[in-house]
Amino acid sequence: MDDHAIKTKEELREESEQKAKEPSLYKVFLLNDDYTTMDFVVDVLETIFHKPPTEATQIMLHVHNKGIGLCGTYTREIAETKVAAVHELAGKREFPLKCIMEKE
Ligand code: TYC
């Protein structure tokens, strides 16, 4: 909408409704590396991202072959929690696995 136009009551109501009902979404990705085991990545996708075994394996292989892969889309707090959980679990096992989030 043109910034200089005066908004109708309906436009203002729609805007505030949208703000209240539609939080921003974030994509969470895993990155490939040479050291993290395939089994561990599949485990991460099953336990942290709740992927069924077959899909977890497909995503892991996609990351292995392409360098990056989508694990899921979440609201900001959930995405932040997933990223932290991946890094915490990987750190415990001394794997350099990286997980990033990007606003949609
Ligand atoms: N490239 C790793 C290997 O060959 C496997 C791997 C897959 C690592 C996905 C990280 O996000 C990753 N062991």
Coordinates of C-alpha atoms in Angstrom, one line a residue, residues 24 31 36 99:
S24 CA 7.2 -14.5 11.4
L31 CA 25.1 -27.7 7.1
T36 CA 29.9 -35.6 11.8
C99 CA 22.6 -25.6 12.3

